[in-house]
C-alpha cells in the first residue's frame, strides 16, 4: 500500500523564521505533490515532481517558497522567511502509475503551520 | 484552464435523508475525476475515480456518477458518521489534480 508520512504534524514559528516541512513516501509512486489548504482557497497545488524532477512549480506563491526531492523517499518544502499569511495546512500527496492507469493521489496527514 | 466548482458549500441532513453533492468541471482531456472525503485534522481520503461519462461507482451509502460536465455524489440514507467534507478533483492532460473547495456535510442524528 502507498503511504505518506509528513512531519512535523504541527509547527508554530515566528515571522521571519525558516520553516522546513518534510514528506516521506513509503512506496509505490512516481509523482509527488505539495498542496496548501486554507478555508478561503481550499486545496492549492504548489509544486509537483515526476520521478524526483520538478515539473510544475507555477503554484509556488513566492520566491520564499522552495521544494526539493533528492530521492524517491524524501521531499522537503521550505519557507524562508515565513510570514503570517503562510499559515495553512500543507499536504504532501503521491500518485503512482500502475499499468498506465491514471491512478488516484494518496495524501499524508498534513502539517499545520502557524506563523505568528 | 482546468476548473472545479462544488455545490453546495455546506449541507445539513437528517439521518436517513438522502441527497446529492454536485461537482461541475471544465478540463482539457479528462484523465479522471476523483472524489475524496476529508475529516477534520486529516488528509483527504480517496473514495472513487470516474473516467468517462456514464460511469458509476458505489461504496456503501455513496454512489458517484459522471457526465461530460459534472459529477454527482449521491448519499443514500446517510448516518452521522458520514459527516465530513467531500472534495472533488479532476486531472486533465497535465499531471496535476485540481480540487474544488468541497462540500461540508453534517448528518444530524
mmCIF file of C-alpha atoms in Angstrom:
data_model
loop_
_atom_site.group_PDB
_atom_site.id
_atom_site.type_symbol
_atom_site.label_atom_id
_atom_site.label_comp_id
_atom_site.label_asym_id
_atom_site.label_seq_id
_atom_site.Cartn_x
_atom_site.Cartn_y
_atom_site.Cartn_z
ATOM 1 C CA UNK A 1 0.000 0.000 0.000
ATOM 2 C CA UNK A 2 1.109 3.501 -0.837
ATOM 3 C CA UNK A 3 1.508 5.772 2.151
ATOM 4 C CA UNK A 4 2.862 9.194 3.028
ATOM 5 C CA UNK A 5 4.454 10.315 6.295
ATOM 6 C CA UNK A 6 4.628 14.044 6.948
ATOM 7 C CA UNK A 7 6.490 15.812 9.692
ATOM 8 C CA UNK A 8 6.052 17.712 11.820
ATOM 9 C CA UNK A 9 2.284 17.451 12.305
ATOM 10 C CA UNK A 10 2.151 20.896 13.842
ATOM 11 C CA UNK A 11 4.587 23.799 13.591
ATOM 12 C CA UNK A 12 4.362 27.179 15.269
ATOM 13 C CA UNK A 13 7.018 29.677 14.324
ATOM 14 C CA UNK A 14 7.688 33.369 14.476
ATOM 15 C CA UNK A 15 7.507 35.590 11.444
ATOM 16 C CA UNK A 16 10.829 35.724 9.642
ATOM 17 C CA UNK A 17 11.974 32.272 10.686
ATOM 18 C CA UNK A 18 12.791 29.478 8.278
ATOM 19 C CA UNK A 19 10.359 26.557 8.186
ATOM 20 C CA UNK A 20 11.034 23.138 6.659
ATOM 21 C CA UNK A 21 8.237 20.650 6.091
ATOM 22 C CA UNK A 22 9.079 17.033 5.353
ATOM 23 C CA UNK A 23 7.430 14.276 3.352
ATOM 24 C CA UNK A 24 8.421 10.616 3.219
ATOM 25 C CA UNK A 25 6.565 8.493 0.696
ATOM 26 C CA UNK A 26 6.539 4.879 1.776
ATOM 27 C CA UNK A 27 6.364 3.250 -1.620
ATOM 28 C CA UNK A 28 4.680 2.877 -4.975
ATOM 29 C CA UNK A 29 4.767 6.234 -6.671
ATOM 30 C CA UNK A 30 6.386 8.219 -9.410
ATOM 31 C CA UNK A 31 4.732 11.592 -8.783
ATOM 32 C CA UNK A 32 4.752 13.713 -5.626
ATOM 33 C CA UNK A 33 2.658 16.802 -4.992
ATOM 34 C CA UNK A 34 2.749 19.569 -2.386
ATOM 35 C CA UNK A 35 -0.585 21.257 -1.624
ATOM 36 C CA UNK A 36 -1.611 24.082 0.690
ATOM 37 C CA UNK A 37 -5.094 24.131 2.212
ATOM 38 C CA UNK A 38 -6.875 27.149 3.683
ATOM 39 C CA UNK A 39 -10.510 27.818 4.445
ATOM 40 C CA UNK A 40 -10.682 30.587 1.879
ATOM 41 C CA UNK A 41 -8.951 28.898 -1.069
ATOM 42 C CA UNK A 42 -9.244 25.190 -0.434
ATOM 43 C CA UNK A 43 -6.506 22.889 -1.735
ATOM 44 C CA UNK A 44 -3.976 24.695 -3.911
ATOM 45 C CA UNK A 45 -1.259 22.841 -5.791
ATOM 46 C CA UNK A 46 2.138 24.347 -5.048
ATOM 47 C CA UNK A 47 4.514 22.077 -6.958
ATOM 48 C CA UNK A 48 4.757 18.573 -8.269
ATOM 49 C CA UNK A 49 7.618 16.220 -9.047
ATOM 50 C CA UNK A 50 7.708 13.363 -11.506
ATOM 51 C CA UNK A 51 10.445 10.790 -10.929
ATOM 52 C CA UNK A 52 12.061 13.231 -8.477
ATOM 53 C CA UNK A 53 12.228 16.044 -11.059
ATOM 54 C CA UNK A 54 10.224 19.256 -10.500
ATOM 55 C CA UNK A 55 7.741 19.521 -13.365
ATOM 56 C CA UNK A 56 5.476 22.426 -12.475
ATOM 57 C CA UNK A 57 6.154 24.946 -9.714
ATOM 58 C CA UNK A 58 3.795 27.624 -11.002
ATOM 59 C CA UNK A 59 1.724 27.324 -7.848
ATOM 60 C CA UNK A 60 4.582 28.317 -5.567
ATOM 61 C CA UNK A 61 3.415 31.694 -4.306
ATOM 62 C CA UNK A 62 6.751 33.483 -3.987
ATOM 63 C CA UNK A 63 10.491 33.018 -4.041
ATOM 64 C CA UNK A 64 10.293 32.485 -0.304
ATOM 65 C CA UNK A 65 8.992 29.001 -1.087
ATOM 66 C CA UNK A 66 11.251 26.232 -2.363
ATOM 67 C CA UNK A 67 10.912 22.472 -2.660
ATOM 68 C CA UNK A 68 13.350 19.642 -3.193
ATOM 69 C CA UNK A 69 13.157 15.944 -3.808
ATOM 70 C CA UNK A 70 16.665 14.499 -3.508
ATOM 71 C CA UNK A 71 15.419 10.927 -3.845
ATOM 72 C CA UNK A 72 12.231 8.908 -4.251
ATOM 73 C CA UNK A 73 11.787 8.572 -0.493
ATOM 74 C CA UNK A 74 12.068 12.151 0.669
ATOM 75 C CA UNK A 75 10.894 15.649 -0.177
ATOM 76 C CA UNK A 76 11.014 18.996 1.613
ATOM 77 C CA UNK A 77 9.106 22.239 1.337
ATOM 78 C CA UNK A 78 10.941 25.226 2.751
ATOM 79 C CA UNK A 79 9.633 28.708 3.529
ATOM 80 C CA UNK A 80 12.254 31.371 4.185
ATOM 81 C CA UNK A 81 11.403 33.836 5.623
ATOM 82 C CA UNK A 82 7.975 32.803 6.853
ATOM 83 C CA UNK A 83 5.071 35.251 7.112
ATOM 84 C CA UNK A 84 1.721 35.084 8.954
ATOM 85 C CA UNK A 85 -0.137 34.671 5.654
ATOM 86 C CA UNK A 86 1.707 31.375 5.127
ATOM 87 C CA UNK A 87 -0.335 29.864 7.953
ATOM 88 C CA UNK A 88 -2.194 26.891 6.493
ATOM 89 C CA UNK A 89 -2.197 23.113 6.375
ATOM 90 C CA UNK A 90 0.390 21.750 3.955
ATOM 91 C CA UNK A 91 -0.197 18.336 2.405
ATOM 92 C CA UNK A 92 2.078 16.026 0.542
ATOM 93 C CA UNK A 93 0.474 13.541 -1.852
ATOM 94 C CA UNK A 94 1.786 10.772 -4.065
ATOM 95 C CA UNK A 95 0.491 9.179 -7.211
ATOM 96 C CA UNK A 96 1.792 6.074 -8.874
ATOM 97 C CA UNK A 97 1.397 4.613 -12.324
ATOM 98 C CA UNK A 98 0.065 1.085 -12.435
ATOM 99 C CA UNK A 99 -0.243 -0.433 -15.878
ATOM 100 C CA UNK A 100 -0.622 3.003 -17.396
ATOM 101 C CA UNK A 101 -3.813 3.796 -15.475
ATOM 102 C CA UNK A 102 -4.472 7.303 -14.213
ATOM 103 C CA UNK A 103 -4.403 6.420 -10.558
ATOM 104 C CA UNK A 104 -5.576 8.464 -7.663
ATOM 105 C CA UNK A 105 -3.420 10.574 -5.369
ATOM 106 C CA UNK A 106 -2.823 9.482 -1.771
ATOM 107 C CA UNK A 107 -2.395 12.163 0.870
ATOM 108 C CA UNK A 108 -0.426 12.418 4.062
ATOM 109 C CA UNK A 109 -1.948 13.711 7.284
ATOM 110 C CA UNK A 110 -0.631 17.210 6.687
ATOM 111 C CA UNK A 111 1.434 19.748 8.607
ATOM 112 C CA UNK A 112 -0.485 22.556 10.281
ATOM 113 C CA UNK A 113 1.730 25.635 10.106
ATOM 114 C CA UNK A 114 1.062 28.702 12.217
ATOM 115 C CA UNK A 115 3.256 31.758 11.738
ATOM 116 C CA UNK A 116 2.857 34.352 14.473
ATOM 117 C CA UNK B 1 -7.886 26.477 -17.594
ATOM 118 C CA UNK B 2 -8.938 23.393 -15.649
ATOM 119 C CA UNK B 3 -11.543 24.298 -13.037
ATOM 120 C CA UNK B 4 -13.735 22.565 -10.477
ATOM 121 C CA UNK B 5 -16.787 24.036 -8.722
ATOM 122 C CA UNK B 6 -18.593 22.216 -5.941
ATOM 123 C CA UNK B 7 -22.062 22.888 -4.546
ATOM 124 C CA UNK B 8 -23.488 23.372 -2.075
ATOM 125 C CA UNK B 9 -20.726 24.678 0.179
ATOM 126 C CA UNK B 10 -22.465 23.174 3.192
ATOM 127 C CA UNK B 11 -25.273 20.673 3.617
ATOM 128 C CA UNK B 12 -27.122 19.592 6.739
ATOM 129 C CA UNK B 13 -29.175 16.410 6.560
ATOM 130 C CA UNK B 14 -31.237 14.451 8.994
ATOM 131 C CA UNK B 15 -30.104 10.885 9.450
ATOM 132 C CA UNK B 16 -31.722 8.852 6.679
ATOM 133 C CA UNK B 17 -32.388 11.875 4.447
ATOM 134 C CA UNK B 18 -30.837 11.155 1.052
ATOM 135 C CA UNK B 19 -29.274 13.917 -1.050
ATOM 136 C CA UNK B 20 -26.671 14.689 -3.722
ATOM 137 C CA UNK B 21 -23.498 16.761 -3.919
ATOM 138 C CA UNK B 22 -22.528 18.390 -7.191
ATOM 139 C CA UNK B 23 -19.141 18.838 -8.859
ATOM 140 C CA UNK B 24 -19.031 20.862 -12.080
ATOM 141 C CA UNK B 25 -15.808 20.841 -14.049
ATOM 142 C CA UNK B 26 -14.024 22.152 -17.104
ATOM 143 C CA UNK B 27 -10.897 20.317 -18.141
ATOM 144 C CA UNK B 28 -8.795 19.720 -21.220
ATOM 145 C CA UNK B 29 -8.858 15.999 -21.870
ATOM 146 C CA UNK B 30 -10.310 14.424 -18.742
ATOM 147 C CA UNK B 31 -7.995 11.765 -17.373
ATOM 148 C CA UNK B 32 -10.033 11.135 -14.269
ATOM 149 C CA UNK B 33 -12.491 12.698 -11.835
ATOM 150 C CA UNK B 34 -11.811 11.873 -8.206
ATOM 151 C CA UNK B 35 -13.917 12.068 -5.058
ATOM 152 C CA UNK B 36 -12.294 12.335 -1.642
ATOM 153 C CA UNK B 37 -13.564 12.507 1.904
ATOM 154 C CA UNK B 38 -11.776 14.693 4.446
ATOM 155 C CA UNK B 39 -12.303 14.522 8.193
ATOM 156 C CA UNK B 40 -11.169 17.391 10.451
ATOM 157 C CA UNK B 41 -7.438 17.335 11.089
ATOM 158 C CA UNK B 42 -6.770 14.649 8.491
ATOM 159 C CA UNK B 43 -5.688 14.400 4.907
ATOM 160 C CA UNK B 44 -8.152 13.719 2.098
ATOM 161 C CA UNK B 45 -9.089 10.052 1.832
ATOM 162 C CA UNK B 46 -9.695 8.611 -1.620
ATOM 163 C CA UNK B 47 -13.222 7.377 -2.415
ATOM 164 C CA UNK B 48 -13.771 6.982 -6.170
ATOM 165 C CA UNK B 49 -12.289 7.546 -9.606
ATOM 166 C CA UNK B 50 -14.502 8.040 -12.672
ATOM 167 C CA UNK B 51 -13.011 8.148 -16.146
ATOM 168 C CA UNK B 52 -15.808 8.556 -18.685
ATOM 169 C CA UNK B 53 -19.335 9.916 -18.992
ATOM 170 C CA UNK B 54 -21.932 7.410 -17.905
ATOM 171 C CA UNK B 55 -19.653 5.666 -15.453
ATOM 172 C CA UNK B 56 -20.891 4.987 -11.922
ATOM 173 C CA UNK B 57 -19.149 3.742 -8.769
ATOM 174 C CA UNK B 58 -20.671 2.693 -5.449
ATOM 175 C CA UNK B 59 -19.364 2.202 -1.946
ATOM 176 C CA UNK B 60 -21.739 1.548 0.939
ATOM 177 C CA UNK B 61 -24.135 4.529 1.063
ATOM 178 C CA UNK B 62 -22.228 6.527 -1.564
ATOM 179 C CA UNK B 63 -22.675 6.470 -5.318
ATOM 180 C CA UNK B 64 -20.723 8.644 -7.749
ATOM 181 C CA UNK B 65 -21.858 9.395 -11.293
ATOM 182 C CA UNK B 66 -20.246 11.294 -14.160
ATOM 183 C CA UNK B 67 -21.423 13.274 -17.181
ATOM 184 C CA UNK B 68 -19.365 15.341 -19.608
ATOM 185 C CA UNK B 69 -19.745 18.444 -17.446
ATOM 186 C CA UNK B 70 -20.422 17.332 -13.892
ATOM 187 C CA UNK B 71 -20.331 14.600 -11.310
ATOM 188 C CA UNK B 72 -22.728 13.830 -8.513
ATOM 189 C CA UNK B 73 -22.058 12.124 -5.226
ATOM 190 C CA UNK B 74 -25.326 10.602 -4.079
ATOM 191 C CA UNK B 75 -25.675 9.787 -0.394
ATOM 192 C CA UNK B 76 -28.441 7.334 0.424
ATOM 193 C CA UNK B 77 -29.831 7.169 3.961
ATOM 194 C CA UNK B 78 -26.820 8.919 5.495
ATOM 195 C CA UNK B 79 -25.597 8.280 9.016
ATOM 196 C CA UNK B 80 -23.843 10.692 11.387
ATOM 197 C CA UNK B 81 -20.511 9.017 10.602
ATOM 198 C CA UNK B 82 -20.870 10.231 7.007
ATOM 199 C CA UNK B 83 -20.330 13.787 8.265
ATOM 200 C CA UNK B 84 -17.191 15.148 6.598
ATOM 201 C CA UNK B 85 -16.042 17.441 3.832
ATOM 202 C CA UNK B 86 -16.294 15.858 0.395
ATOM 203 C CA UNK B 87 -13.797 17.023 -2.206
ATOM 204 C CA UNK B 88 -13.888 16.626 -5.959
ATOM 205 C CA UNK B 89 -10.801 16.791 -8.176
ATOM 206 C CA UNK B 90 -10.060 16.465 -11.883
ATOM 207 C CA UNK B 91 -6.944 15.514 -13.753
ATOM 208 C CA UNK B 92 -6.505 16.711 -17.321
ATOM 209 C CA UNK B 93 -3.773 16.447 -19.899
ATOM 210 C CA UNK B 94 -1.292 17.755 -17.366
ATOM 211 C CA UNK B 95 -0.483 15.577 -14.384
ATOM 212 C CA UNK B 96 -1.945 17.945 -11.800
ATOM 213 C CA UNK B 97 -5.003 17.249 -9.670
ATOM 214 C CA UNK B 98 -7.259 20.342 -9.455
ATOM 215 C CA UNK B 99 -9.548 20.381 -6.438
ATOM 216 C CA UNK B 100 -12.830 22.100 -5.696
ATOM 217 C CA UNK B 101 -13.340 23.818 -2.355
ATOM 218 C CA UNK B 102 -15.522 20.996 -1.075
ATOM 219 C CA UNK B 103 -18.946 20.407 0.427
ATOM 220 C CA UNK B 104 -19.153 20.223 4.200
ATOM 221 C CA UNK B 105 -21.742 17.592 5.083
ATOM 222 C CA UNK B 106 -23.319 17.341 8.522
ATOM 223 C CA UNK B 107 -25.692 14.471 9.271
ATOM 224 C CA UNK B 108 -27.824 15.054 12.345
ATOM 225 C CA UNK B 109 -28.959 12.039 14.394
#
